[in-house]
JSON list of C-alpha atoms in Angstrom, two decimals:
[
{"chain": "A", "resi": 1, "resn": "MET", "atom": "CA", "xyz": [-69.00, 36.49, -49.30]},
{"chain": "A", "resi": 2, "resn": "ALA", "atom": "CA", "xyz": [-68.55, 37.06, -52.99]},
{"chain": "A", "resi": 3, "resn": "GLU", "atom": "CA", "xyz": [-70.47, 35.15, -55.60]},
{"chain": "A", "resi": 4, "resn": "LYS", "atom": "CA", "xyz": [-69.96, 34.13, -59.19]},
{"chain": "A", "resi": 5, "resn": "GLN", "atom": "CA", "xyz": [-72.47, 35.58, -61.64]},
{"chain": "A", "resi": 6, "resn": "GLY", "atom": "CA", "xyz": [-75.64, 33.52, -61.55]},
{"chain": "A", "resi": 7, "resn": "LYS", "atom": "CA", "xyz": [-74.61, 31.07, -58.80]},
{"chain": "A", "resi": 8, "resn": "PRO", "atom": "CA", "xyz": [-74.73, 31.63, -55.04]},
{"chain": "A", "resi": 9, "resn": "GLN", "atom": "CA", "xyz": [-71.26, 31.22, -53.57]},
{"chain": "A", "resi": 10, "resn": "PHE", "atom": "CA", "xyz": [-71.96, 31.46, -49.84]},
{"chain": "A", "resi": 11, "resn": "LYS", "atom": "CA", "xyz": [-69.59, 28.67, -48.85]},
{"chain": "A", "resi": 12, "resn": "SER", "atom": "CA", "xyz": [-66.56, 30.97, -49.10]},
{"chain": "A", "resi": 13, "resn": "GLY", "atom": "CA", "xyz": [-68.04, 33.50, -46.64]},
{"chain": "A", "resi": 14, "resn": "VAL", "atom": "CA", "xyz": [-69.49, 31.10, -44.08]},
{"chain": "A", "resi": 15, "resn": "GLY", "atom": "CA", "xyz": [-67.63, 31.16, -40.76]},
{"chain": "A", "resi": 16, "resn": "ARG", "atom": "CA", "xyz": [-66.40, 33.64, -38.19]},
{"chain": "A", "resi": 17, "resn": "TRP", "atom": "CA", "xyz": [-64.81, 36.94, -39.21]},
{"chain": "A", "resi": 18, "resn": "ALA", "atom": "CA", "xyz": [-63.01, 39.55, -37.11]},
{"chain": "A", "resi": 19, "resn": "GLY", "atom": "CA", "xyz": [-61.75, 42.93, -38.12]},
{"chain": "A", "resi": 20, "resn": "THR", "atom": "CA", "xyz": [-61.02, 46.50, -37.31]},
{"chain": "A", "resi": 21, "resn": "ALA", "atom": "CA", "xyz": [-62.41, 49.60, -38.91]},
{"chain": "A", "resi": 22, "resn": "GLU", "atom": "CA", "xyz": [-61.40, 53.24, -39.01]},
{"chain": "A", "resi": 23, "resn": "VAL", "atom": "CA", "xyz": [-64.34, 55.58, -38.49]},
{"chain": "A", "resi": 24, "resn": "TYR", "atom": "CA", "xyz": [-64.34, 59.16, -39.81]},
{"chain": "A", "resi": 25, "resn": "ASP", "atom": "CA", "xyz": [-67.01, 61.83, -39.58]},
{"chain": "A", "resi": 26, "resn": "GLY", "atom": "CA", "xyz": [-68.60, 63.32, -42.68]},
{"chain": "A", "resi": 27, "resn": "GLY", "atom": "CA", "xyz": [-65.93, 66.04, -42.82]},
{"chain": "A", "resi": 28, "resn": "GLY", "atom": "CA", "xyz": [-63.05, 63.53, -42.81]},
{"chain": "A", "resi": 29, "resn": "GLU", "atom": "CA", "xyz": [-62.02, 63.83, -39.14]},
{"chain": "A", "resi": 30, "resn": "PHE", "atom": "CA", "xyz": [-60.84, 60.55, -37.60]},
{"chain": "A", "resi": 31, "resn": "LEU", "atom": "CA", "xyz": [-63.18, 59.51, -34.77]},
{"chain": "A", "resi": 32, "resn": "GLY", "atom": "CA", "xyz": [-61.53, 56.26, -33.73]},
{"chain": "A", "resi": 33, "resn": "HIS", "atom": "CA", "xyz": [-61.20, 52.56, -34.35]},
{"chain": "A", "resi": 34, "resn": "ALA", "atom": "CA", "xyz": [-63.97, 49.99, -34.12]},
{"chain": "A", "resi": 35, "resn": "LEU", "atom": "CA", "xyz": [-63.93, 46.24, -33.54]},
{"chain": "A", "resi": 36, "resn": "ASP", "atom": "CA", "xyz": [-66.17, 44.33, -35.92]},
{"chain": "A", "resi": 37, "resn": "ARG", "atom": "CA", "xyz": [-67.09, 40.68, -35.32]},
{"chain": "A", "resi": 38, "resn": "ARG", "atom": "CA", "xyz": [-69.31, 38.67, -37.67]},
{"chain": "A", "resi": 39, "resn": "ASN", "atom": "CA", "xyz": [-70.54, 35.13, -37.68]},
{"chain": "A", "resi": 40, "resn": "VAL", "atom": "CA", "xyz": [-71.86, 34.00, -41.08]},
{"chain": "A", "resi": 41, "resn": "GLU", "atom": "CA", "xyz": [-74.20, 31.00, -41.12]},
{"chain": "A", "resi": 42, "resn": "LYS", "atom": "CA", "xyz": [-75.75, 29.30, -44.15]},
{"chain": "A", "resi": 43, "resn": "ILE", "atom": "CA", "xyz": [-79.49, 28.91, -43.50]},
{"chain": "A", "resi": 44, "resn": "SER", "atom": "CA", "xyz": [-80.64, 27.71, -46.94]},
{"chain": "A", "resi": 45, "resn": "GLU", "atom": "CA", "xyz": [-79.31, 27.23, -50.45]},
{"chain": "A", "resi": 46, "resn": "ASN", "atom": "CA", "xyz": [-79.63, 30.95, -51.21]},
{"chain": "A", "resi": 47, "resn": "GLN", "atom": "CA", "xyz": [-79.63, 32.58, -47.73]},
{"chain": "A", "resi": 48, "resn": "ILE", "atom": "CA", "xyz": [-77.07, 33.36, -45.08]},
{"chain": "A", "resi": 49, "resn": "ARG", "atom": "CA", "xyz": [-77.50, 35.00, -41.68]},
{"chain": "A", "resi": 50, "resn": "ILE", "atom": "CA", "xyz": [-74.97, 37.59, -40.52]},
{"chain": "A", "resi": 51, "resn": "ASN", "atom": "CA", "xyz": [-74.70, 38.01, -36.73]},
{"chain": "A", "resi": 52, "resn": "LEU", "atom": "CA", "xyz": [-72.67, 41.13, -36.03]},
{"chain": "A", "resi": 53, "resn": "SER", "atom": "CA", "xyz": [-71.15, 43.17, -33.25]},
{"chain": "A", "resi": 54, "resn": "PHE", "atom": "CA", "xyz": [-69.63, 46.56, -34.12]},
{"chain": "A", "resi": 55, "resn": "MET", "atom": "CA", "xyz": [-68.05, 48.45, -31.20]},
{"chain": "A", "resi": 56, "resn": "GLY", "atom": "CA", "xyz": [-66.37, 51.84, -31.50]},
{"chain": "A", "resi": 57, "resn": "PRO", "atom": "CA", "xyz": [-67.47, 55.41, -32.21]},
{"chain": "A", "resi": 58, "resn": "LEU", "atom": "CA", "xyz": [-70.58, 53.77, -33.73]},
{"chain": "A", "resi": 59, "resn": "MET", "atom": "CA", "xyz": [-72.05, 50.76, -31.92]},
{"chain": "A", "resi": 60, "resn": "LEU", "atom": "CA", "xyz": [-74.43, 48.06, -33.10]},
{"chain": "A", "resi": 61, "resn": "SER", "atom": "CA", "xyz": [-75.19, 44.42, -32.51]},
{"chain": "A", "resi": 62, "resn": "GLY", "atom": "CA", "xyz": [-77.82, 42.38, -34.29]},
{"chain": "A", "resi": 63, "resn": "HIS", "atom": "CA", "xyz": [-78.35, 40.26, -37.37]},
{"chain": "A", "resi": 64, "resn": "TYR", "atom": "CA", "xyz": [-79.60, 40.33, -40.94]},
{"chain": "A", "resi": 65, "resn": "ILE", "atom": "CA", "xyz": [-80.26, 37.86, -43.74]},
{"chain": "A", "resi": 66, "resn": "ILE", "atom": "CA", "xyz": [-78.67, 38.05, -47.18]},
{"chain": "A", "resi": 67, "resn": "GLU", "atom": "CA", "xyz": [-80.69, 36.35, -49.91]},
{"chain": "A", "resi": 68, "resn": "THR", "atom": "CA", "xyz": [-78.96, 35.71, -53.23]},
{"chain": "A", "resi": 69, "resn": "HIS", "atom": "CA", "xyz": [-80.77, 35.76, -56.56]},
{"chain": "A", "resi": 70, "resn": "GLU", "atom": "CA", "xyz": [-79.31, 35.20, -60.01]},
{"chain": "A", "resi": 71, "resn": "ASN", "atom": "CA", "xyz": [-77.66, 38.61, -60.37]},
{"chain": "A", "resi": 72, "resn": "HIS", "atom": "CA", "xyz": [-78.29, 40.46, -57.10]},
{"chain": "A", "resi": 73, "resn": "ARG", "atom": "CA", "xyz": [-78.60, 40.11, -53.33]},
{"chain": "A", "resi": 74, "resn": "LEU", "atom": "CA", "xyz": [-81.30, 41.31, -50.97]},
{"chain": "A", "resi": 75, "resn": "TYR", "atom": "CA", "xyz": [-80.50, 42.33, -47.41]},
{"chain": "A", "resi": 76, "resn": "ARG", "atom": "CA", "xyz": [-83.63, 41.26, -45.49]},
{"chain": "A", "resi": 77, "resn": "GLY", "atom": "CA", "xyz": [-83.17, 42.79, -42.03]},
{"chain": "A", "resi": 78, "resn": "PRO", "atom": "CA", "xyz": [-83.84, 43.35, -39.29]},
{"chain": "A", "resi": 79, "resn": "ALA", "atom": "CA", "xyz": [-80.55, 45.24, -38.69]},
{"chain": "A", "resi": 80, "resn": "ASN", "atom": "CA", "xyz": [-79.87, 46.03, -42.34]},
{"chain": "A", "resi": 81, "resn": "VAL", "atom": "CA", "xyz": [-82.16, 46.15, -45.40]},
{"chain": "A", "resi": 82, "resn": "GLY", "atom": "CA", "xyz": [-81.09, 46.82, -48.97]},
{"chain": "A", "resi": 83, "resn": "TYR", "atom": "CA", "xyz": [-79.87, 45.63, -52.34]},
{"chain": "A", "resi": 84, "resn": "ALA", "atom": "CA", "xyz": [-76.48, 44.57, -53.69]},
{"chain": "A", "resi": 85, "resn": "GLU", "atom": "CA", "xyz": [-74.90, 43.27, -56.85]},
{"chain": "A", "resi": 86, "resn": "ALA", "atom": "CA", "xyz": [-71.55, 41.80, -57.79]},
{"chain": "A", "resi": 87, "resn": "LEU", "atom": "CA", "xyz": [-69.58, 44.21, -59.97]},
{"chain": "A", "resi": 88, "resn": "SER", "atom": "CA", "xyz": [-66.95, 41.54, -60.70]},
{"chain": "A", "resi": 89, "resn": "GLU", "atom": "CA", "xyz": [-65.51, 38.44, -59.04]},
{"chain": "A", "resi": 90, "resn": "GLY", "atom": "CA", "xyz": [-64.85, 39.41, -55.43]},
{"chain": "A", "resi": 91, "resn": "LEU", "atom": "CA", "xyz": [-66.31, 42.95, -55.63]},
{"chain": "A", "resi": 92, "resn": "VAL", "atom": "CA", "xyz": [-69.79, 43.76, -54.32]},
{"chain": "A", "resi": 93, "resn": "GLU", "atom": "CA", "xyz": [-71.62, 47.10, -54.23]},
{"chain": "A", "resi": 94, "resn": "ALA", "atom": "CA", "xyz": [-74.62, 47.60, -51.94]},
{"chain": "A", "resi": 95, "resn": "HIS", "atom": "CA", "xyz": [-77.15, 50.26, -51.02]},
{"chain": "A", "resi": 96, "resn": "ASN", "atom": "CA", "xyz": [-78.55, 49.60, -47.54]},
{"chain": "A", "resi": 97, "resn": "TYR", "atom": "CA", "xyz": [-80.38, 51.18, -44.64]},
{"chain": "A", "resi": 98, "resn": "TRP", "atom": "CA", "xyz": [-79.34, 50.67, -40.99]},
{"chain": "A", "resi": 99, "resn": "SER", "atom": "CA", "xyz": [-82.46, 51.42, -38.93]},
{"chain": "A", "resi": 100, "resn": "HIS", "atom": "CA", "xyz": [-80.58, 51.42, -35.58]},
{"chain": "A", "resi": 101, "resn": "TRP", "atom": "CA", "xyz": [-78.56, 54.43, -36.76]},
{"chain": "A", "resi": 102, "resn": "GLY", "atom": "CA", "xyz": [-81.18, 55.90, -39.10]},
{"chain": "A", "resi": 103, "resn": "LEU", "atom": "CA", "xyz": [-78.52, 56.00, -41.83]},
{"chain": "A", "resi": 104, "resn": "SER", "atom": "CA", "xyz": [-78.38, 54.99, -45.48]},
{"chain": "A", "resi": 105, "resn": "GLN", "atom": "CA", "xyz": [-75.25, 53.24, -46.64]},
{"chain": "A", "resi": 106, "resn": "ARG", "atom": "CA", "xyz": [-73.39, 52.97, -49.92]},
{"chain": "A", "resi": 107, "resn": "PHE", "atom": "CA", "xyz": [-71.07, 50.01, -49.46]},
{"chain": "A", "resi": 108, "resn": "PHE", "atom": "CA", "xyz": [-68.22, 48.36, -51.37]},
{"chain": "A", "resi": 109, "resn": "LEU", "atom": "CA", "xyz": [-66.80, 44.97, -50.36]},
{"chain": "A", "resi": 110, "resn": "PHE", "atom": "CA", "xyz": [-63.67, 43.42, -51.83]},
{"chain": "A", "resi": 111, "resn": "VAL", "atom": "CA", "xyz": [-62.97, 39.75, -51.13]},
{"chain": "A", "resi": 112, "resn": "SER", "atom": "CA", "xyz": [-59.37, 38.55, -51.55]},
{"chain": "A", "resi": 113, "resn": "PRO", "atom": "CA", "xyz": [-58.73, 35.83, -54.17]},
{"chain": "A", "resi": 114, "resn": "GLU", "atom": "CA", "xyz": [-57.92, 33.41, -51.32]},
{"chain": "A", "resi": 115, "resn": "LYS", "atom": "CA", "xyz": [-61.32, 34.30, -49.77]},
{"chain": "A", "resi": 116, "resn": "ASP", "atom": "CA", "xyz": [-59.81, 34.68, -46.28]},
{"chain": "A", "resi": 117, "resn": "MET", "atom": "CA", "xyz": [-59.67, 38.50, -46.16]},
{"chain": "A", "resi": 118, "resn": "GLN", "atom": "CA", "xyz": [-62.22, 41.22, -46.91]},
{"chain": "A", "resi": 119, "resn": "MET", "atom": "CA", "xyz": [-61.86, 44.99, -47.20]},
{"chain": "A", "resi": 120, "resn": "SER", "atom": "CA", "xyz": [-64.76, 47.41, -47.17]},
{"chain": "A", "resi": 121, "resn": "LEU", "atom": "CA", "xyz": [-65.71, 51.04, -47.62]},
{"chain": "A", "resi": 122, "resn": "ALA", "atom": "CA", "xyz": [-69.00, 52.30, -46.19]},
{"chain": "A", "resi": 123, "resn": "LEU", "atom": "CA", "xyz": [-70.40, 55.78, -46.75]},
{"chain": "A", "resi": 124, "resn": "LEU", "atom": "CA", "xyz": [-73.16, 56.42, -44.20]},
{"chain": "A", "resi": 125, "resn": "SER", "atom": "CA", "xyz": [-75.55, 59.29, -44.89]},
{"chain": "A", "resi": 126, "resn": "ARG", "atom": "CA", "xyz": [-78.68, 60.92, -43.56]},
{"chain": "A", "resi": 127, "resn": "GLY", "atom": "CA", "xyz": [-80.52, 62.14, -46.63]},
{"chain": "A", "resi": 128, "resn": "GLU", "atom": "CA", "xyz": [-77.82, 63.60, -48.89]},
{"chain": "A", "resi": 129, "resn": "GLN", "atom": "CA", "xyz": [-75.56, 64.57, -45.96]},
{"chain": "A", "resi": 130, "resn": "LEU", "atom": "CA", "xyz": [-72.55, 62.28, -45.41]},
{"chain": "A", "resi": 131, "resn": "GLN", "atom": "CA", "xyz": [-72.34, 61.45, -41.69]},
{"chain": "A", "resi": 132, "resn": "TYR", "atom": "CA", "xyz": [-69.61, 58.77, -41.45]},
{"chain": "A", "resi": 133, "resn": "VAL", "atom": "CA", "xyz": [-67.03, 56.95, -43.52]},
{"chain": "A", "resi": 134, "resn": "VAL", "atom": "CA", "xyz": [-66.01, 53.48, -42.31]},
{"chain": "A", "resi": 135, "resn": "VAL", "atom": "CA", "xyz": [-62.99, 51.67, -43.78]},
{"chain": "A", "resi": 136, "resn": "GLY", "atom": "CA", "xyz": [-62.71, 48.06, -42.67]},
{"chain": "A", "resi": 137, "resn": "GLU", "atom": "CA", "xyz": [-60.36, 45.09, -42.91]},
{"chain": "A", "resi": 138, "resn": "TYR", "atom": "CA", "xyz": [-61.57, 41.63, -41.90]},
{"chain": "A", "resi": 139, "resn": "TYR", "atom": "CA", "xyz": [-60.03, 38.19, -41.56]},
{"chain": "A", "resi": 140, "resn": "ARG", "atom": "CA", "xyz": [-61.57, 34.75, -41.35]},
{"chain": "A", "resi": 141, "resn": "LEU", "atom": "CA", "xyz": [-61.04, 33.18, -37.93]},
{"chain": "A", "resi": 142, "resn": "PRO", "atom": "CA", "xyz": [-59.97, 29.53, -37.73]},
{"chain": "A", "resi": 143, "resn": "ASP", "atom": "CA", "xyz": [-62.64, 26.97, -36.90]},
{"chain": "A", "resi": 144, "resn": "ASP", "atom": "CA", "xyz": [-62.74, 25.94, -33.25]}
]
C-alpha cells in the first residue's frame, strides 16, 4: 500500500492480504498470536477501503477508508482515523486512533520491493501509557 511521492499508488496494495501478528502488553510480555485478514478495494482514484478482521488477544472487525493526497494520507474511519506520510519508497508512518479499543496508535508499515509482503509495527497507547505492541507480517493472497 505504499505510494511514490506525489502520486497515489494504490494498485500495488489492492487485493486480499493475510497475516499473523505477535501481540505484547505494554511491559513487553507476550500475550499471543493474532490472525489478521484484510481486503483492500479501490473506490476512487485517491481512495481505498480496508475491510479487516483481527482475531487474537485483541479483536476487531470493521473497515476504514484511506484517502491519499500529494504528500500524506488520511484515515477516514469509521474503525480507524488518523494521518500518515511516506517516509521513503515502501515505508509509511501513521498516527491513528482506533475507537473500538479507545487506543491511539503510532504505526510503521514496510512494503517489500516486490509489493507482495508487508511488515508492520504498531504501538498502541492510552494517553502516554503504552498498552500493546503488535508486530505483523502479511502476504498478498492469490486472486480467486
